[in-house]
Amino acid sequence: MTPRIIDQELEGAELGIAVVAARFNSYMTDQMLEMP
């Protein structure tokens, strides 16, 4: 495997983590707003 392919995989993993984190943050925000 060339280093460029490894870099692409790392970027993809980081992007996936960022998407999950963003969804988690928005979910937690919604839960807090719904609290009385």
mmCIF file of N, CA and C in Angstrom:
data_model
loop_
_atom_site.group_PDB
_atom_site.id
_atom_site.type_symbol
_atom_site.label_atom_id
_atom_site.label_comp_id
_atom_site.label_asym_id
_atom_site.label_seq_id
_atom_site.Cartn_x
_atom_site.Cartn_y
_atom_site.Cartn_z
ATOM 1 N N MET A 1 0.844 -1.206 0.000
ATOM 2 C CA MET A 1 0.000 0.000 0.000
ATOM 3 C C MET A 1 0.874 1.250 0.000
ATOM 4 N N THR A 2 0.483 2.218 -0.789
ATOM 5 C CA THR A 2 1.251 3.460 -0.833
ATOM 6 C C THR A 2 0.786 4.392 0.276
ATOM 7 N N PRO A 3 1.658 5.261 0.738
ATOM 8 C CA PRO A 3 1.277 6.202 1.808
ATOM 9 C C PRO A 3 0.061 7.036 1.435
ATOM 10 N N ARG A 4 -0.106 7.340 0.126
ATOM 11 C CA ARG A 4 -1.242 8.174 -0.275
ATOM 12 C C ARG A 4 -2.561 7.452 0.012
ATOM 13 N N ILE A 5 -2.602 6.156 -0.223
ATOM 14 C CA ILE A 5 -3.836 5.401 0.041
ATOM 15 C C ILE A 5 -4.121 5.395 1.543
ATOM 16 N N ILE A 6 -3.070 5.228 2.341
ATOM 17 C CA ILE A 6 -3.247 5.228 3.798
ATOM 18 C C ILE A 6 -3.782 6.586 4.248
ATOM 19 N N ASP A 7 -3.242 7.668 3.681
ATOM 20 C CA ASP A 7 -3.712 9.006 4.045
ATOM 21 C C ASP A 7 -5.187 9.152 3.698
ATOM 22 N N GLN A 8 -5.592 8.630 2.542
ATOM 23 C CA GLN A 8 -6.996 8.738 2.137
ATOM 24 C C GLN A 8 -7.893 7.981 3.115
ATOM 25 N N GLU A 9 -7.433 6.822 3.573
ATOM 26 C CA GLU A 9 -8.243 6.048 4.511
ATOM 27 C C GLU A 9 -8.365 6.789 5.838
ATOM 28 N N LEU A 10 -7.270 7.409 6.283
ATOM 29 C CA LEU A 10 -7.314 8.159 7.536
ATOM 30 C C LEU A 10 -8.261 9.346 7.401
ATOM 31 N N GLU A 11 -8.219 10.024 6.265
ATOM 32 C CA GLU A 11 -9.117 11.163 6.048
ATOM 33 C C GLU A 11 -10.565 10.686 6.061
ATOM 34 N N GLY A 12 -10.828 9.545 5.465
ATOM 35 C CA GLY A 12 -12.183 9.014 5.449
ATOM 36 C C GLY A 12 -12.653 8.677 6.857
ATOM 37 N N ALA A 13 -11.764 8.086 7.662
ATOM 38 C CA ALA A 13 -12.124 7.741 9.037
ATOM 39 C C ALA A 13 -12.400 9.004 9.843
ATOM 40 N N GLU A 14 -11.553 10.010 9.663
ATOM 41 C CA GLU A 14 -11.751 11.261 10.400
ATOM 42 C C GLU A 14 -13.062 11.916 9.992
ATOM 43 N N LEU A 15 -13.391 11.841 8.701
ATOM 44 C CA LEU A 15 -14.645 12.431 8.218
ATOM 45 C C LEU A 15 -15.832 11.702 8.842
ATOM 46 N N GLY A 16 -15.752 10.382 8.898
ATOM 47 C CA GLY A 16 -16.838 9.605 9.496
ATOM 48 C C GLY A 16 -17.016 9.948 10.967
ATOM 49 N N ILE A 17 -15.885 10.087 11.684
ATOM 50 C CA ILE A 17 -15.951 10.438 13.107
ATOM 51 C C ILE A 17 -16.575 11.814 13.278
ATOM 52 N N ALA A 18 -16.212 12.745 12.388
ATOM 53 C CA ALA A 18 -16.752 14.108 12.474
ATOM 54 C C ALA A 18 -18.263 14.091 12.262
ATOM 55 N N VAL A 19 -18.724 13.272 11.313
ATOM 56 C CA VAL A 19 -20.167 13.191 11.041
ATOM 57 C C VAL A 19 -20.899 12.615 12.250
ATOM 58 N N VAL A 20 -20.337 11.558 12.830
ATOM 59 C CA VAL A 20 -20.971 10.942 14.005
ATOM 60 C C VAL A 20 -21.005 11.931 15.165
ATOM 61 N N ALA A 21 -19.903 12.663 15.359
ATOM 62 C CA ALA A 21 -19.841 13.637 16.452
ATOM 63 C C ALA A 21 -20.882 14.734 16.244
ATOM 64 N N ALA A 22 -21.028 15.190 15.002
ATOM 65 C CA ALA A 22 -21.997 16.249 14.712
ATOM 66 C C ALA A 22 -23.417 15.749 14.980
ATOM 67 N N ARG A 23 -23.702 14.521 14.573
ATOM 68 C CA ARG A 23 -25.046 13.972 14.813
ATOM 69 C C ARG A 23 -25.293 13.815 16.308
ATOM 70 N N PHE A 24 -24.273 13.356 17.037
ATOM 71 C CA PHE A 24 -24.409 13.170 18.479
ATOM 72 C C PHE A 24 -24.662 14.510 19.162
ATOM 73 N N ASN A 25 -23.911 15.534 18.745
ATOM 74 C CA ASN A 25 -24.075 16.864 19.347
ATOM 75 C C ASN A 25 -25.478 17.397 19.090
ATOM 76 N N SER A 26 -25.973 17.263 17.863
ATOM 77 C CA SER A 26 -27.313 17.768 17.538
ATOM 78 C C SER A 26 -28.368 16.965 18.303
ATOM 79 N N TYR A 27 -28.141 15.661 18.471
ATOM 80 C CA TYR A 27 -29.093 14.824 19.207
ATOM 81 C C TYR A 27 -29.154 15.256 20.669
ATOM 82 N N MET A 28 -27.983 15.462 21.286
ATOM 83 C CA MET A 28 -27.941 15.876 22.686
ATOM 84 C C MET A 28 -28.581 17.247 22.852
ATOM 85 N N THR A 29 -28.355 18.139 21.898
ATOM 86 C CA THR A 29 -28.956 19.480 21.969
ATOM 87 C C THR A 29 -30.478 19.365 21.934
ATOM 88 N N ASP A 30 -30.999 18.528 21.063
ATOM 89 C CA ASP A 30 -32.451 18.342 20.972
ATOM 90 C C ASP A 30 -32.994 17.794 22.292
ATOM 91 N N GLN A 31 -32.286 16.831 22.880
ATOM 92 C CA GLN A 31 -32.742 16.242 24.139
ATOM 93 C C GLN A 31 -32.787 17.293 25.245
ATOM 94 N N MET A 32 -31.771 18.142 25.305
ATOM 95 C CA MET A 32 -31.715 19.170 26.348
ATOM 96 C C MET A 32 -32.824 20.202 26.141
ATOM 97 N N LEU A 33 -33.111 20.536 24.880
ATOM 98 C CA LEU A 33 -34.159 21.527 24.605
ATOM 99 C C LEU A 33 -35.533 20.970 24.959
ATOM 100 N N GLU A 34 -35.703 19.663 24.854
ATOM 101 C CA GLU A 34 -37.006 19.059 25.139
ATOM 102 C C GLU A 34 -37.234 18.902 26.643
ATOM 103 N N MET A 35 -36.174 19.019 27.427
ATOM 104 C CA MET A 35 -36.311 18.876 28.881
ATOM 105 C C MET A 35 -37.118 20.037 29.448
ATOM 106 N N PRO A 36 -37.994 19.770 30.424
ATOM 107 C CA PRO A 36 -38.800 20.836 31.046
ATOM 108 C C PRO A 36 -37.931 21.744 31.915
#
